[in-house]
Every structure is written in structure tokens, then in C-alpha cells.
PDB file of C-alpha atoms and ligand atoms in Angstrom:
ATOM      1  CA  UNK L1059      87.807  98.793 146.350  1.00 94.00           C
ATOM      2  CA  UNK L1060      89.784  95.419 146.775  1.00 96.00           C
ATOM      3  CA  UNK L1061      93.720  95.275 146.244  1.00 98.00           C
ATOM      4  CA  UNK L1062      96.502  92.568 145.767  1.00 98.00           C
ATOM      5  CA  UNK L1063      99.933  93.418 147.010  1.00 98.00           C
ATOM      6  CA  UNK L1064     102.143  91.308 144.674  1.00 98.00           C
ATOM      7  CA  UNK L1065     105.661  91.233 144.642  1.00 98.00           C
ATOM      8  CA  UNK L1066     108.898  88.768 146.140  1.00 98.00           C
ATOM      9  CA  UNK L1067     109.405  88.033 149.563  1.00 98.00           C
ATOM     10  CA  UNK L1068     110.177  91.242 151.631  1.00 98.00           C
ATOM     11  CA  UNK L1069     109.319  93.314 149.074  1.00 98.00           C
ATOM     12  CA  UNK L1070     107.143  94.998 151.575  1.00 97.00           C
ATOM     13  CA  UNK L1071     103.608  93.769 150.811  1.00 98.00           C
ATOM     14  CA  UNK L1072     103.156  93.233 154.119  1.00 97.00           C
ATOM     15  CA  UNK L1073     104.273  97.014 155.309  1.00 96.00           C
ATOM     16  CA  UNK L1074     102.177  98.899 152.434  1.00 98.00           C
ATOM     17  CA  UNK L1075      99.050  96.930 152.932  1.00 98.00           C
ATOM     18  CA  UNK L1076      99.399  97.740 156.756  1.00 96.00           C
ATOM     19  CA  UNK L1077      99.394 101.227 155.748  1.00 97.00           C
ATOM     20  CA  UNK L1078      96.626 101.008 153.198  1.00 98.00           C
ATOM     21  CA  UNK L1079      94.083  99.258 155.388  1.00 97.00           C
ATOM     22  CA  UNK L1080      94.643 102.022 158.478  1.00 96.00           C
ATOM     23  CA  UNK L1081      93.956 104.601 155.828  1.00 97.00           C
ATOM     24  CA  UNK L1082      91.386 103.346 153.654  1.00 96.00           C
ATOM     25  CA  UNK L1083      89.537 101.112 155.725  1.00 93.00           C
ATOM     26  CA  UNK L1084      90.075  98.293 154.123  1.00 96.00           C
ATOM     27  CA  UNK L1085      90.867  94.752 155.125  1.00 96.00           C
ATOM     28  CA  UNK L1086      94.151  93.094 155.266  1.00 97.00           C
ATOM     29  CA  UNK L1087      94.016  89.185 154.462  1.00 97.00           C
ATOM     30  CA  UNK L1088      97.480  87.955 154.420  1.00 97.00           C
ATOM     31  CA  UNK L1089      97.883  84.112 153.741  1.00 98.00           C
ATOM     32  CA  UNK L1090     100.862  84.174 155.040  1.00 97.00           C
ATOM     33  CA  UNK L1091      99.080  85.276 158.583  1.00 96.00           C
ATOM     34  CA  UNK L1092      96.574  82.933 158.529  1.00 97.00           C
ATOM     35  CA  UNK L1093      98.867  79.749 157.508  1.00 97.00           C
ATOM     36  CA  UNK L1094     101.031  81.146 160.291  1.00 96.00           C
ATOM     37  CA  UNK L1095      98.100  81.453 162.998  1.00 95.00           C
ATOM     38  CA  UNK L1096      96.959  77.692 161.872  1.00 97.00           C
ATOM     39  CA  UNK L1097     100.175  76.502 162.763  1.00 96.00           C
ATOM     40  CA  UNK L1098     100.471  77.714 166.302  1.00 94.00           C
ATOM     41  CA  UNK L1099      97.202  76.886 167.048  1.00 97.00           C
ATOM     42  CA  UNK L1100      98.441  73.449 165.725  1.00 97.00           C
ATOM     43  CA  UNK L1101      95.257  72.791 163.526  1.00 97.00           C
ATOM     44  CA  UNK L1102      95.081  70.307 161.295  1.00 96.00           C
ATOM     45  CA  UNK L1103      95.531  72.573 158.397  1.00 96.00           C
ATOM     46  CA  UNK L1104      98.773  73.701 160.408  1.00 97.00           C
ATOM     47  CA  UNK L1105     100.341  70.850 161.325  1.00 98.00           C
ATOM     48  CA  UNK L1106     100.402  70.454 157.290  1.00 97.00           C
ATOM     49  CA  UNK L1107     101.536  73.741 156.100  1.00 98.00           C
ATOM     50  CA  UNK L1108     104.445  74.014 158.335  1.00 97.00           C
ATOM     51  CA  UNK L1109     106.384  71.138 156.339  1.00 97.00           C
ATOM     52  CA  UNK L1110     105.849  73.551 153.498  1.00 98.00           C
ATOM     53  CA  UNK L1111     106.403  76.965 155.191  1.00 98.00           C
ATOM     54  CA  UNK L1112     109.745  75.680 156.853  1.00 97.00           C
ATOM     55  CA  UNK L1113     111.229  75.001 153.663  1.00 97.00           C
ATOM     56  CA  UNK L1114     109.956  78.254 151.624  1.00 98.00           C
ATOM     57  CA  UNK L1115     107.698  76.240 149.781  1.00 98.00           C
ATOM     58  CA  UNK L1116     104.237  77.128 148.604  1.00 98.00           C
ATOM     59  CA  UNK L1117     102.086  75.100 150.664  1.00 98.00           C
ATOM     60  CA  UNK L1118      99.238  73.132 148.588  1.00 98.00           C
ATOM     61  CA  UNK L1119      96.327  75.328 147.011  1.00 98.00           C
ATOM     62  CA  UNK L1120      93.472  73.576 148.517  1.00 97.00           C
ATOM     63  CA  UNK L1121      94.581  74.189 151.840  1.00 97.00           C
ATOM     64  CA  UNK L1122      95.537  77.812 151.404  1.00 97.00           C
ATOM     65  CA  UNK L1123      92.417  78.165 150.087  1.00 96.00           C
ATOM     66  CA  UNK L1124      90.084  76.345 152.445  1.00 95.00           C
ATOM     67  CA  UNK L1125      91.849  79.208 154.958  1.00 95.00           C
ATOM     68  CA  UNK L1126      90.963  82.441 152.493  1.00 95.00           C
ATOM     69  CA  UNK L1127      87.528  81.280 151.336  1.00 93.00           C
ATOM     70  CA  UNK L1128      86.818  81.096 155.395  1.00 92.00           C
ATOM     71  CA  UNK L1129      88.592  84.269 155.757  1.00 93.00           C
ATOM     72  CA  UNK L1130      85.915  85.969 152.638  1.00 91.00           C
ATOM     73  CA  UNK L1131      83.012  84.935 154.157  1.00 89.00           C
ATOM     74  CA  UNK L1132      83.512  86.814 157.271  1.00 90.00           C
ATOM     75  CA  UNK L1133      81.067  89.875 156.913  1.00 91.00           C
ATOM     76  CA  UNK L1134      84.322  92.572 157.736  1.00 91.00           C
ATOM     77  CA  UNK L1135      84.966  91.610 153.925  1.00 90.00           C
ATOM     78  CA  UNK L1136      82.341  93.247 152.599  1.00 88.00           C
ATOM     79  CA  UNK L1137      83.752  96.879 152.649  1.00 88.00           C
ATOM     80  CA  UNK L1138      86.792  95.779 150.319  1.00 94.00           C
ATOM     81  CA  UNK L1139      90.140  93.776 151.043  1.00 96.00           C
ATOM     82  CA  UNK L1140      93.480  94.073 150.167  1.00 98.00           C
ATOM     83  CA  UNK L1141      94.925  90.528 149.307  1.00 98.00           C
ATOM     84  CA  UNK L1142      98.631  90.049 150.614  1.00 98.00           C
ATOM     85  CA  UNK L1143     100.021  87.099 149.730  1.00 97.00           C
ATOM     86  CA  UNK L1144      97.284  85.640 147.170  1.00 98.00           C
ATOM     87  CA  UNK L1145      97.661  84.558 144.609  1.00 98.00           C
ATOM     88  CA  UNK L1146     100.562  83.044 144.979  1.00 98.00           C
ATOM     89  CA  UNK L1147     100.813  81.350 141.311  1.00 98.00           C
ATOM     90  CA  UNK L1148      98.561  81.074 138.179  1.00 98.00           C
ATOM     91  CA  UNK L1149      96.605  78.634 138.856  1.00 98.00           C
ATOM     92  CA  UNK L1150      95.392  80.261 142.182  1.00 98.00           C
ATOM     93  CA  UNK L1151      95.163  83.276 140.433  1.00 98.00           C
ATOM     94  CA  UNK L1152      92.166  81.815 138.014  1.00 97.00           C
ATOM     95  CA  UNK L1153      90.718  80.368 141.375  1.00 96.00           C
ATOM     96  CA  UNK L1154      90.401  84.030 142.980  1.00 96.00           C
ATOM     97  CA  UNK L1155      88.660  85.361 139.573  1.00 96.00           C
ATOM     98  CA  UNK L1156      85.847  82.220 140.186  1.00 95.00           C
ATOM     99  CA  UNK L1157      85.172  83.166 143.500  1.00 92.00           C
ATOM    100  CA  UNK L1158      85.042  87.201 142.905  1.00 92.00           C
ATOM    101  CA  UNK L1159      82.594  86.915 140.052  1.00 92.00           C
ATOM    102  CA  UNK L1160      81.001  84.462 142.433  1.00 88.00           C
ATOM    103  CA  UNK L1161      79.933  87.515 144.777  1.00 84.00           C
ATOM    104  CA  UNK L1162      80.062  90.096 141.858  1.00 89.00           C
ATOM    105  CA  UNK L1163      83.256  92.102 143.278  1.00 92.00           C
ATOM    106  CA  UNK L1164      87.170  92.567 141.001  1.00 95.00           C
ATOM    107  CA  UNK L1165      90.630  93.882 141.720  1.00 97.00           C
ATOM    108  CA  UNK L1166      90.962  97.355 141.236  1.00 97.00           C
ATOM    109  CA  UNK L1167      94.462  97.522 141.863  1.00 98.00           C
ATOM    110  CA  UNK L1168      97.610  95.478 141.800  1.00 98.00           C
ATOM    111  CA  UNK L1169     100.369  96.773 143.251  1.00 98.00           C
ATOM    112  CA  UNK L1170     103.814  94.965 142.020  1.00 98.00           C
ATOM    113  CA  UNK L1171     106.454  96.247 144.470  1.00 98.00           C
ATOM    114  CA  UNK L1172     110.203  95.139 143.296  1.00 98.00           C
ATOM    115  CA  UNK L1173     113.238  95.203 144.708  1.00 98.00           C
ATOM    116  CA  UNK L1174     116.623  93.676 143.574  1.00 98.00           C
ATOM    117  CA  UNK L1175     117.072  90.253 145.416  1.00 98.00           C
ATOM    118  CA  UNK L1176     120.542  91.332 147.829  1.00 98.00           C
ATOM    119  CA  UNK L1177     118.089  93.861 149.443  1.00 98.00           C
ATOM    120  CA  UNK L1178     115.282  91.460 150.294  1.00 98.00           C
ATOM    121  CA  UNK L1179     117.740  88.829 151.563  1.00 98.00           C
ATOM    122  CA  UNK L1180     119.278  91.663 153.817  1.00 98.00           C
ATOM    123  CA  UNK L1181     115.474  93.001 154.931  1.00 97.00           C
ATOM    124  CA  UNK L1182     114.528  88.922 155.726  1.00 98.00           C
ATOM    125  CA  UNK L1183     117.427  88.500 157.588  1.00 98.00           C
ATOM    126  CA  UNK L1184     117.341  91.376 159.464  1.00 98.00           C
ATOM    127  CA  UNK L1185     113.168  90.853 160.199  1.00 98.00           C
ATOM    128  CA  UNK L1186     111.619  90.549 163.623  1.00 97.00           C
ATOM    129  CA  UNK L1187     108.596  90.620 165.396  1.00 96.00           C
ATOM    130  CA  UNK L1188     107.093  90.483 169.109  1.00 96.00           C
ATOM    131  CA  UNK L1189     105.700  86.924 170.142  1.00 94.00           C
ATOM    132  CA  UNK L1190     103.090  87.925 171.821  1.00 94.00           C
ATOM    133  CA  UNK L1191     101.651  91.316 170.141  1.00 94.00           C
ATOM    134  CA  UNK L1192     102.876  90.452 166.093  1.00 91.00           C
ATOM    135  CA  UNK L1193     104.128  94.293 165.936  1.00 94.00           C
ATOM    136  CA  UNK L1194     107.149  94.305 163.386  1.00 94.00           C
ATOM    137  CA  UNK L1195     110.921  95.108 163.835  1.00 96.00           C
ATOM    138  CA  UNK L1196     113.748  95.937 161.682  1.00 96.00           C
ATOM    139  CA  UNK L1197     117.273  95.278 162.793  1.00 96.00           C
ATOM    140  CA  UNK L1198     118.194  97.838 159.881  1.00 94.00           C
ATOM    141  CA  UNK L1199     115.420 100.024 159.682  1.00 91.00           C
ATOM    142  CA  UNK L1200     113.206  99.609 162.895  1.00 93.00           C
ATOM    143  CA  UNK L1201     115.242  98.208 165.985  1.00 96.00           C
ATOM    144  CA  UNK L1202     113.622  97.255 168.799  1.00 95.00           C
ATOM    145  CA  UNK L1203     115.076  99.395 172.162  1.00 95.00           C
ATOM    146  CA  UNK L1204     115.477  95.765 173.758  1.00 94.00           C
ATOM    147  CA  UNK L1205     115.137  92.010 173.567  1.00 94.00           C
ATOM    148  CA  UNK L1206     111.393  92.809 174.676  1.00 97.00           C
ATOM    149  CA  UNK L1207     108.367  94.324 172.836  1.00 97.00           C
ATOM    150  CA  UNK L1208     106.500  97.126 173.879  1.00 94.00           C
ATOM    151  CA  UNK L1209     103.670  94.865 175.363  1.00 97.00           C
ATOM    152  CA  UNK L1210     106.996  93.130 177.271  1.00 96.00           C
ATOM    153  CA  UNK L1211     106.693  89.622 174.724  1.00 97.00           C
ATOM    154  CA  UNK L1212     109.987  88.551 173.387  1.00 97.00           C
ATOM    155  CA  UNK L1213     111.029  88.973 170.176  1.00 97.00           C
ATOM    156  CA  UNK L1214     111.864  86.865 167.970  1.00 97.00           C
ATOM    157  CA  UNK L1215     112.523  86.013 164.339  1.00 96.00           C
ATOM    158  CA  UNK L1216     110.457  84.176 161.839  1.00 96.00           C
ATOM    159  CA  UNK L1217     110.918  80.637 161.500  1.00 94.00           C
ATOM    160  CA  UNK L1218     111.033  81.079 157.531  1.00 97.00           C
ATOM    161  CA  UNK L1219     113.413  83.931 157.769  1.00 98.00           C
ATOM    162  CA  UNK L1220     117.082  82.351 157.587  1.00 98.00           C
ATOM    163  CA  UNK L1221     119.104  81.816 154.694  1.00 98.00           C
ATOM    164  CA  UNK L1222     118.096  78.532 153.502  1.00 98.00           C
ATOM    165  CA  UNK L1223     114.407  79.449 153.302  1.00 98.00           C
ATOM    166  CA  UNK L1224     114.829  82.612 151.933  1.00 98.00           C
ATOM    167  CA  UNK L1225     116.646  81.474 148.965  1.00 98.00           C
ATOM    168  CA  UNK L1226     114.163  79.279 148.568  1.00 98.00           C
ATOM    169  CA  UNK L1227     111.417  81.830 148.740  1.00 98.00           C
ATOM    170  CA  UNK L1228     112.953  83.598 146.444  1.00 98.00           C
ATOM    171  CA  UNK L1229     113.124  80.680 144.094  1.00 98.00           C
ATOM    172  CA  UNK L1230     110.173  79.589 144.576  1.00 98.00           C
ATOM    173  CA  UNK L1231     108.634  83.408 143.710  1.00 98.00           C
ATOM    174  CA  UNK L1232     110.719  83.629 140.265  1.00 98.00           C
ATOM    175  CA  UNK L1233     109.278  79.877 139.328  1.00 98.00           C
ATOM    176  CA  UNK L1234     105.598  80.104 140.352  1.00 98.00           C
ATOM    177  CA  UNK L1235     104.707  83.806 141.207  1.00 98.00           C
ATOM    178  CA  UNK L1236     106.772  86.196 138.977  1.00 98.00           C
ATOM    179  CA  UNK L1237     104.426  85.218 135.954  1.00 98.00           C
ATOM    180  CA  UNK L1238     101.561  86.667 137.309  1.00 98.00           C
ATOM    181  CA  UNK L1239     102.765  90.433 136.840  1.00 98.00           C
ATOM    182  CA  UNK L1240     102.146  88.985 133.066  1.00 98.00           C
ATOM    183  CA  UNK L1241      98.335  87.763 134.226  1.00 98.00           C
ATOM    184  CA  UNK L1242      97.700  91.211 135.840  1.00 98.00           C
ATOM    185  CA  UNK L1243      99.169  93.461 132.699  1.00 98.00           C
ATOM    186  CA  UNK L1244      97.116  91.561 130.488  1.00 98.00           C
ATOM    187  CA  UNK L1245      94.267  92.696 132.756  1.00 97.00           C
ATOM    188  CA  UNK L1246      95.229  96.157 133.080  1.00 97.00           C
ATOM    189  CA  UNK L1247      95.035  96.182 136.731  1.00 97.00           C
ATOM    190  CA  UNK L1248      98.879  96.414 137.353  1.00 98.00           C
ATOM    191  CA  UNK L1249     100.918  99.141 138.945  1.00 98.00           C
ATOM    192  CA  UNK L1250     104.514  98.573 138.759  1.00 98.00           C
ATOM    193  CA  UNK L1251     106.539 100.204 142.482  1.00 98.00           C
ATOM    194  CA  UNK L1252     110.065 100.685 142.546  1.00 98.00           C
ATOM    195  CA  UNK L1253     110.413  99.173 146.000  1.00 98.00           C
ATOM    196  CA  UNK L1254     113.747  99.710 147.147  1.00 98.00           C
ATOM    197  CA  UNK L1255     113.325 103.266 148.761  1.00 97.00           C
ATOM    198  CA  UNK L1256     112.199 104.237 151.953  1.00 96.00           C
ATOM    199  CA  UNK L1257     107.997 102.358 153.269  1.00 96.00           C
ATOM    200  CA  UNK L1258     106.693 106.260 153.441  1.00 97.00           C
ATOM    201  CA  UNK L1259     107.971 107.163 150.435  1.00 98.00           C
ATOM    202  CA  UNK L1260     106.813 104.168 148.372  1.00 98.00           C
ATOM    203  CA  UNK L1261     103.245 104.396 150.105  1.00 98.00           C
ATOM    204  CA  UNK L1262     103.110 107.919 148.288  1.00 98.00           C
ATOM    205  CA  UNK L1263     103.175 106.534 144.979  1.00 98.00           C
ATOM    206  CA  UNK L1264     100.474 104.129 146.165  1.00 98.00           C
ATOM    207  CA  UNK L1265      98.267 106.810 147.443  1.00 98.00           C
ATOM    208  CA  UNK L1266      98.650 108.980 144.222  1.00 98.00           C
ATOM    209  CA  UNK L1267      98.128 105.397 142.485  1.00 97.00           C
ATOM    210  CA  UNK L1268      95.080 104.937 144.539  1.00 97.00           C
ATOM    211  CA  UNK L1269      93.522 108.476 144.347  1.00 97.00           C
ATOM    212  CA  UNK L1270      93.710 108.537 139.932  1.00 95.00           C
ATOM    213  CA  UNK L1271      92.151 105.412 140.309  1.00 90.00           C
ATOM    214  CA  UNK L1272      89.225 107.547 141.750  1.00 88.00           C
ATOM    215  CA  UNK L1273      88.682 106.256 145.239  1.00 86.00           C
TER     216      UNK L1273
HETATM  217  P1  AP5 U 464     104.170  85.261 153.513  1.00 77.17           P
HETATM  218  O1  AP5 U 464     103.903  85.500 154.916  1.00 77.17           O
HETATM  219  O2  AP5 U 464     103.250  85.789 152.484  1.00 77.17           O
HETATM  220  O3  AP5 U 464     105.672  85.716 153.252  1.00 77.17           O
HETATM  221  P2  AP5 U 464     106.399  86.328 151.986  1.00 77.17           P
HETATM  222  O4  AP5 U 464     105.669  86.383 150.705  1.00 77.17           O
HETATM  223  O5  AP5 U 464     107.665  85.578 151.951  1.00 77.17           O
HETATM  224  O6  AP5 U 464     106.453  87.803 152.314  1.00 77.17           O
HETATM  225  P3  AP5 U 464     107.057  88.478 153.589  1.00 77.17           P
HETATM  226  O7  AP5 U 464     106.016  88.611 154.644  1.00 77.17           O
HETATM  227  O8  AP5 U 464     108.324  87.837 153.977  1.00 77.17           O
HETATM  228  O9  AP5 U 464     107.445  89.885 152.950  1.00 77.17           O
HETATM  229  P4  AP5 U 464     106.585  91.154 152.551  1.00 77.17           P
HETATM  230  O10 AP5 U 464     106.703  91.373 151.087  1.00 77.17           O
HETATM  231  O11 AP5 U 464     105.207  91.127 153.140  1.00 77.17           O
HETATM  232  O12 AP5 U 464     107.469  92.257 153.266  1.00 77.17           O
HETATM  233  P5  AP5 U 464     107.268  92.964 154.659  1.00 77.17           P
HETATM  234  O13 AP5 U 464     106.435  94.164 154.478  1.00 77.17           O
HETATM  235  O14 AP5 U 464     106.846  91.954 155.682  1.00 77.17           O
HETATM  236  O15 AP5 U 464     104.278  83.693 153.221  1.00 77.17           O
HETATM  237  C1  AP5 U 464     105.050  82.841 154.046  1.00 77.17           C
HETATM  238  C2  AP5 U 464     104.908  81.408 153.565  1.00 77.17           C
HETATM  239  O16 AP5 U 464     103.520  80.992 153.662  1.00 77.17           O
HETATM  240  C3  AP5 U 464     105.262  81.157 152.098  1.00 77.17           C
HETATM  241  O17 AP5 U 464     106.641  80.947 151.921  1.00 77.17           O
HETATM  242  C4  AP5 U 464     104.445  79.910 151.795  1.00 77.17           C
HETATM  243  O18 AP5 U 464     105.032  78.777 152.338  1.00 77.17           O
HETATM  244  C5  AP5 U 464     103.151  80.172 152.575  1.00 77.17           C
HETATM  245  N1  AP5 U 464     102.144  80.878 151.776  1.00 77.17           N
HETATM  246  C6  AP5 U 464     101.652  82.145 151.979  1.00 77.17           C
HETATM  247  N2  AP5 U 464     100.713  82.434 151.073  1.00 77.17           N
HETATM  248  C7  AP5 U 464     100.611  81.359 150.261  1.00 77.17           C
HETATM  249  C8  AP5 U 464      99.822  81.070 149.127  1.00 77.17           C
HETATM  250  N3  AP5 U 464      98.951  81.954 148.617  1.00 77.17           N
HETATM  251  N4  AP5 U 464      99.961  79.854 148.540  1.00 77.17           N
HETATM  252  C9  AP5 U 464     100.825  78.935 149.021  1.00 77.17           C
HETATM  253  N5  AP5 U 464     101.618  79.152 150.092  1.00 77.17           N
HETATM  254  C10 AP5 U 464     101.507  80.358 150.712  1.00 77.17           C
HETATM  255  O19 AP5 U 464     108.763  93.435 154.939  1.00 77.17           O
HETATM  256  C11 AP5 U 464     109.794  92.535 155.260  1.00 77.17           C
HETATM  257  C12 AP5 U 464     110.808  93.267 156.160  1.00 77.17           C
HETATM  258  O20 AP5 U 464     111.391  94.343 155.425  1.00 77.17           O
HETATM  259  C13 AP5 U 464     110.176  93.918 157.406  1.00 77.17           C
HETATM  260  O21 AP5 U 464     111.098  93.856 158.456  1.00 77.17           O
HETATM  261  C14 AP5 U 464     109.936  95.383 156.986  1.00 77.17           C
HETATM  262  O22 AP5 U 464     109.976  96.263 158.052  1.00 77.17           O
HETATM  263  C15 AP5 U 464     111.099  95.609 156.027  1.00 77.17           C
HETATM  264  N6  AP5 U 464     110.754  96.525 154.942  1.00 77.17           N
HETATM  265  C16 AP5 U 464     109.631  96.508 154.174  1.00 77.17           C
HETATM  266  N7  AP5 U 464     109.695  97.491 153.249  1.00 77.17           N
HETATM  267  C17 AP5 U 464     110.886  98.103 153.430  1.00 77.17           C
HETATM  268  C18 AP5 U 464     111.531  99.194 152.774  1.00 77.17           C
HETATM  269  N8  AP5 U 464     110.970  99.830 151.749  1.00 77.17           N
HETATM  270  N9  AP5 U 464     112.751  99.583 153.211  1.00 77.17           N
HETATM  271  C19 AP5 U 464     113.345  98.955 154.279  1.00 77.17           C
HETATM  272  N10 AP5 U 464     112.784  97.916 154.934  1.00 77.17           N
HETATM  273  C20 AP5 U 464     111.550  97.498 154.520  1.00 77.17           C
END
């Protein structure tokens, strides 16, 4: 079974596919993660996204996709992945339909997860995350108990999460990503989410979503 998470920026793709992969056993590719982990390992690939990343811009397809093709080929692939992040506008959309019927495999499900914008601003804003381990925090809805993680890293907030960005983001999703919940209807792969309730009790409709699709 493979899965796209589609929907605006903190929307909660992120959250659900989390969920999904621990209880499915499937494989979580976010872009997003892997633009992220070129930049602080200051790659080539990452020096060049980060212009685009700090200003809530879609960084160029060729890169993003040089990163996910990598990411495919790795054999923990194979059992089925759920895409988070990808595609992140038409064009890249026809690109991932190439390279499935390339190795014979389709989207069984897309999830579109909405929300009205003031929420996702709030949820951005209000984002962190430990610097050393990744594991999420919510200032609103998961607070850490103190300026350290856990694992004892600091925690901090995302580079792309202030205002600016985010109303970029948000932009930039209504311009170049919105149109694919058109792409996927047409395809009759789409699952509409109302988004803006609690994670556990959105990830129930996926589940029943997931189960009628028979897997
Ligand atoms: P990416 O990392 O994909 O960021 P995004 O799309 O902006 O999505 P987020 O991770 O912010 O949100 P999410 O929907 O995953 O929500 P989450 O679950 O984390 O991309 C970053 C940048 O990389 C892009 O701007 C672009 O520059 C570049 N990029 C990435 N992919 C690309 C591509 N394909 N092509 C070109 N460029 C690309 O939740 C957010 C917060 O809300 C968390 O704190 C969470 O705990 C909380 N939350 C989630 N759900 C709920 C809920 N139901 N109730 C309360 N709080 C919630």
C-alpha cells in the first residue's frame, strides 16, 4: 500500500503519517525531512534549498527530486511508503506517476487533511522540536516540561516557522499545491479529512479510511 498525505502547511501530514507508518509498517518519506537533513549536513543540494526553504518557497523540482528518487531506491521502500510532502505541485505530481509505473507500484490513498488557515498559522507558530532527537512539541497542544528534550537537546523552533514564511507557505500552497486535490479526484484516489479536531481523532477516520480500502 503506498499513501500521500496532502494538505497546507500544518495541516498535520506530518503527525498522521507518523502514526500510519508505526501502525502499518509503512515508510515515511517526507521531503520536507530530507531537504531539511541536506541542509545541515550543508550538501550541495542544501546549501541550495535553504534560499528557498527560508522564504516558504518551493525549492526547484529537480533538486527535490534528485533527493526522493535516492530516497525510492533504498530497498526499506519496497514494503510501501507514505509520501509527505510530494508532490508538491502538478507538474511533480505527473513526475511521481512516471516513476511509479516505472517499478509497477500506485497510490492507494490520498489523504487531503484541511484546516481553516488562522488554525495552521497558530499550530506553526506554536511548533517545536528537539535539536538533537527531531521528537515534536506543541506549545498549545504538546509542551515540552522544559527548555530541554527528553534526550537533554535543546529545543528549538523551525527556521521556516515564523510569520513571514508561513504566510508565504500558505501562499505558496493555494498557488501551486491546492490544485492537486483536483488531480487526485479525477483519479479517485482522494479522501477528503476535516483536520481541525483533535491528531487521535482524525487518525480514526484514516484508519476506517484505510481498513474499507481493504488493507
Ligand atoms: P515541509 O517540511 O513539507 O513543511 P510543510 O508542508 O510546510 O508542512 P509542515 O511540516 O509544516 O506541516 P504538516 O502538515 O506536516 O503538519 P505537522 O503534522 O508537522 O516543507 C518545508 C519546506 O521544504 C517547504 O516550504 C519547501 O520549501 C520545501 N519542500 C518540501 N517538499 C517540497 C517539494 N515536494 N517540492 C518543493 N519544495 C519542497 O503539524 C504541525 C504542528 O501542528 C505540530 O506542532 C503538530 O503537533 C501540530 N498539529 C498537527 N495536527 C494537529 C491537530 N489536529 N491539532 C492540534 N495540533 C496539531
Amino acid at each position: 500500500m503506498n499513501i500521500l498525505m496532502l494538505g497546507a502547511p500544518g495541516s498535520g501530514k506530518g503527525s498522521q503519517a507518523e502514526l500510519i507508518e508505526n501502525d502499518y509498517g509503512l515508510l515515511q518519506i517526507s521531503t520536507g525531512e530530507l531537504l531539511r537533513k541536506a541542509v545541515s549536513e550543508k550538501s550541495a543540494e542544501g546549501i541550495r534549498a535553504d534560499v528557498y526553504i527560508s522564504k516558504g518557497e518551493l525549492v526547484p523540482d529537480e533538486l527535490v527530486l534528485k533527493l526522493l528518487t535516492e530516497r525510492l531506491n533504498d530497498p526499506d521502500c519496497n514494503k510501501g511508503v507514505i509520501l509527505d510532502g510530494f508532490p508538491r505541485n502538478v507538474f511533480q505530481a505527473e513526475l511521481l506517476d512516471g516513476i511509479l509505473e516505472k517499478y509497477r507500484k500506485k497510490i492507494d490513498i490520498v489523504f487531503n487533511i484541511e484546516s481553516p488557515f488562522e488554525i495552521l498559522k497558530e499550530r506553526l507558530l506554536a511548533r517545536r522540536m528537539c535539536a538533537k532527537c527531531g521528537k515534536g512539541y506543541n506549545m498549545i497542544s504538546n509542551p515540552p516540561k522544559s527548555v530541554y528534550c527528553e534526550c537533554g537537546g535543546e529545543i528549538i523552533r523551525r527556521s521556516d516557522d515564523n510569520e513571514a514564511t508561513i504566510k508565504n507557505r500558505l501562499d505558496v500552497y493555494l498557488i501551486s499545491t491546492k490544485p492537486l486535490i483536483n488531480y487526485y479526484e479525477k483519479k479517485e484516489v482522494l479522501v477528503n479529512i476535516d483536520g481541525n479536531r483533535k491528531i487521535p481523532e482524525i487518525y480514526q477516520d484514516v484508519k476506517v479510511t484505510i481498513k474499507k480500502k481493504g488493507y
